[in-house]
């Protein structure tokens, strides 16, 4: 039986969360936008770098995140 690989997606900068584009249990593919952030009046999409299933979402629209804050977790 293969072990699941867990991937954490973190914020790369201080920003406001505009939108969470996925739901827990949803499958995502490489290149999918999972969260939309806003910083200095610019929208910054957070892109899945690996395919997987969303298992936990740690932010909501309106949240302020700091660099390194956990946004969501994927398994594959």
PDB file of C-alpha atoms in Angstrom:
ATOM      1  CA  UNK A   1       0.000   0.000   0.000  1.00  0.00           C
ATOM      2  CA  UNK A   2       1.480   3.343  -1.062  1.00  0.00           C
ATOM      3  CA  UNK A   3       1.729   6.195   1.403  1.00  0.00           C
ATOM      4  CA  UNK A   4       0.001   9.465   0.620  1.00  0.00           C
ATOM      5  CA  UNK A   5       2.305  12.372  -0.058  1.00  0.00           C
ATOM      6  CA  UNK A   6       1.233  15.547   1.750  1.00  0.00           C
ATOM      7  CA  UNK A   7       1.970  18.927   0.166  1.00  0.00           C
ATOM      8  CA  UNK A   8       1.483  22.218   1.979  1.00  0.00           C
ATOM      9  CA  UNK A   9       0.845  25.363  -0.036  1.00  0.00           C
ATOM     10  CA  UNK A  10       2.029  28.506   1.759  1.00  0.00           C
ATOM     11  CA  UNK A  11       1.798  32.242   1.163  1.00  0.00           C
ATOM     12  CA  UNK A  12       4.861  33.690  -0.515  1.00  0.00           C
ATOM     13  CA  UNK A  13       4.171  37.232   0.742  1.00  0.00           C
ATOM     14  CA  UNK A  14       2.002  39.314   3.059  1.00  0.00           C
ATOM     15  CA  UNK A  15      -1.394  39.590   1.354  1.00  0.00           C
ATOM     16  CA  UNK A  16      -5.170  39.602   1.736  1.00  0.00           C
ATOM     17  CA  UNK A  17      -7.105  36.503   0.711  1.00  0.00           C
ATOM     18  CA  UNK A  18      -9.583  37.520  -2.009  1.00  0.00           C
ATOM     19  CA  UNK A  19     -10.902  34.084  -2.958  1.00  0.00           C
ATOM     20  CA  UNK A  20     -10.449  30.415  -2.151  1.00  0.00           C
ATOM     21  CA  UNK A  21     -11.005  28.737  -5.520  1.00  0.00           C
ATOM     22  CA  UNK A  22     -11.193  25.130  -4.274  1.00  0.00           C
ATOM     23  CA  UNK A  23     -13.088  23.124  -1.670  1.00  0.00           C
ATOM     24  CA  UNK A  24     -11.986  20.329   0.640  1.00  0.00           C
ATOM     25  CA  UNK A  25     -12.158  17.009  -1.212  1.00  0.00           C
ATOM     26  CA  UNK A  26     -11.709  18.641  -4.617  1.00  0.00           C
ATOM     27  CA  UNK A  27      -9.082  17.297  -7.025  1.00  0.00           C
ATOM     28  CA  UNK A  28      -6.690  19.863  -8.487  1.00  0.00           C
ATOM     29  CA  UNK A  29      -4.286  19.611 -11.411  1.00  0.00           C
ATOM     30  CA  UNK A  30      -0.920  21.253 -11.969  1.00  0.00           C
ATOM     31  CA  UNK A  31      -1.522  24.884 -12.925  1.00  0.00           C
ATOM     32  CA  UNK A  32      -4.933  25.248 -11.251  1.00  0.00           C
ATOM     33  CA  UNK A  33      -5.482  28.433  -9.242  1.00  0.00           C
ATOM     34  CA  UNK A  34      -6.264  27.393  -5.664  1.00  0.00           C
ATOM     35  CA  UNK A  35      -6.270  30.766  -3.880  1.00  0.00           C
ATOM     36  CA  UNK A  36      -6.368  34.353  -5.105  1.00  0.00           C
ATOM     37  CA  UNK A  37      -4.391  36.844  -3.029  1.00  0.00           C
ATOM     38  CA  UNK A  38      -4.202  40.652  -3.202  1.00  0.00           C
ATOM     39  CA  UNK A  39      -1.178  42.713  -2.278  1.00  0.00           C
ATOM     40  CA  UNK A  40      -0.492  46.345  -3.122  1.00  0.00           C
ATOM     41  CA  UNK A  41      -3.648  46.419  -5.319  1.00  0.00           C
ATOM     42  CA  UNK A  42      -2.368  43.512  -7.437  1.00  0.00           C
ATOM     43  CA  UNK A  43      -4.128  40.148  -7.671  1.00  0.00           C
ATOM     44  CA  UNK A  44      -1.765  37.216  -7.206  1.00  0.00           C
ATOM     45  CA  UNK A  45      -3.001  33.713  -8.079  1.00  0.00           C
ATOM     46  CA  UNK A  46      -1.577  30.849  -6.017  1.00  0.00           C
ATOM     47  CA  UNK A  47      -1.075  27.973  -8.433  1.00  0.00           C
ATOM     48  CA  UNK A  48      -0.972  24.245  -7.631  1.00  0.00           C
ATOM     49  CA  UNK A  49       2.481  22.955  -8.520  1.00  0.00           C
ATOM     50  CA  UNK A  50       1.417  19.330  -8.033  1.00  0.00           C
ATOM     51  CA  UNK A  51      -1.801  17.446  -8.738  1.00  0.00           C
ATOM     52  CA  UNK A  52      -3.679  16.180  -5.711  1.00  0.00           C
ATOM     53  CA  UNK A  53      -6.759  16.324  -3.526  1.00  0.00           C
ATOM     54  CA  UNK A  54      -7.452  19.252  -1.195  1.00  0.00           C
ATOM     55  CA  UNK A  55      -7.638  17.910   2.363  1.00  0.00           C
ATOM     56  CA  UNK A  56      -7.551  21.111   4.420  1.00  0.00           C
ATOM     57  CA  UNK A  57      -8.147  24.789   3.750  1.00  0.00           C
ATOM     58  CA  UNK A  58      -6.658  27.084   6.383  1.00  0.00           C
ATOM     59  CA  UNK A  59      -7.756  30.508   5.068  1.00  0.00           C
ATOM     60  CA  UNK A  60     -10.955  32.291   4.074  1.00  0.00           C
ATOM     61  CA  UNK A  61     -11.716  35.402   2.006  1.00  0.00           C
ATOM     62  CA  UNK A  62     -10.845  38.491   4.009  1.00  0.00           C
ATOM     63  CA  UNK A  63      -8.005  36.864   5.947  1.00  0.00           C
ATOM     64  CA  UNK A  64      -4.604  38.549   6.045  1.00  0.00           C
ATOM     65  CA  UNK A  65      -1.710  36.122   5.592  1.00  0.00           C
ATOM     66  CA  UNK A  66       1.960  36.535   6.311  1.00  0.00           C
ATOM     67  CA  UNK A  67       4.830  35.106   4.288  1.00  0.00           C
ATOM     68  CA  UNK A  68       5.038  31.380   5.049  1.00  0.00           C
ATOM     69  CA  UNK A  69       1.464  31.032   6.402  1.00  0.00           C
ATOM     70  CA  UNK A  70      -0.240  27.769   5.471  1.00  0.00           C
ATOM     71  CA  UNK A  71      -3.008  28.271   2.892  1.00  0.00           C
ATOM     72  CA  UNK A  72      -4.047  24.677   2.200  1.00  0.00           C
ATOM     73  CA  UNK A  73      -2.908  21.080   2.205  1.00  0.00           C
ATOM     74  CA  UNK A  74      -3.017  18.557  -0.662  1.00  0.00           C
ATOM     75  CA  UNK A  75      -2.482  14.810  -0.722  1.00  0.00           C
ATOM     76  CA  UNK A  76      -1.597  12.664  -3.695  1.00  0.00           C
TER      77      UNK A  76
END
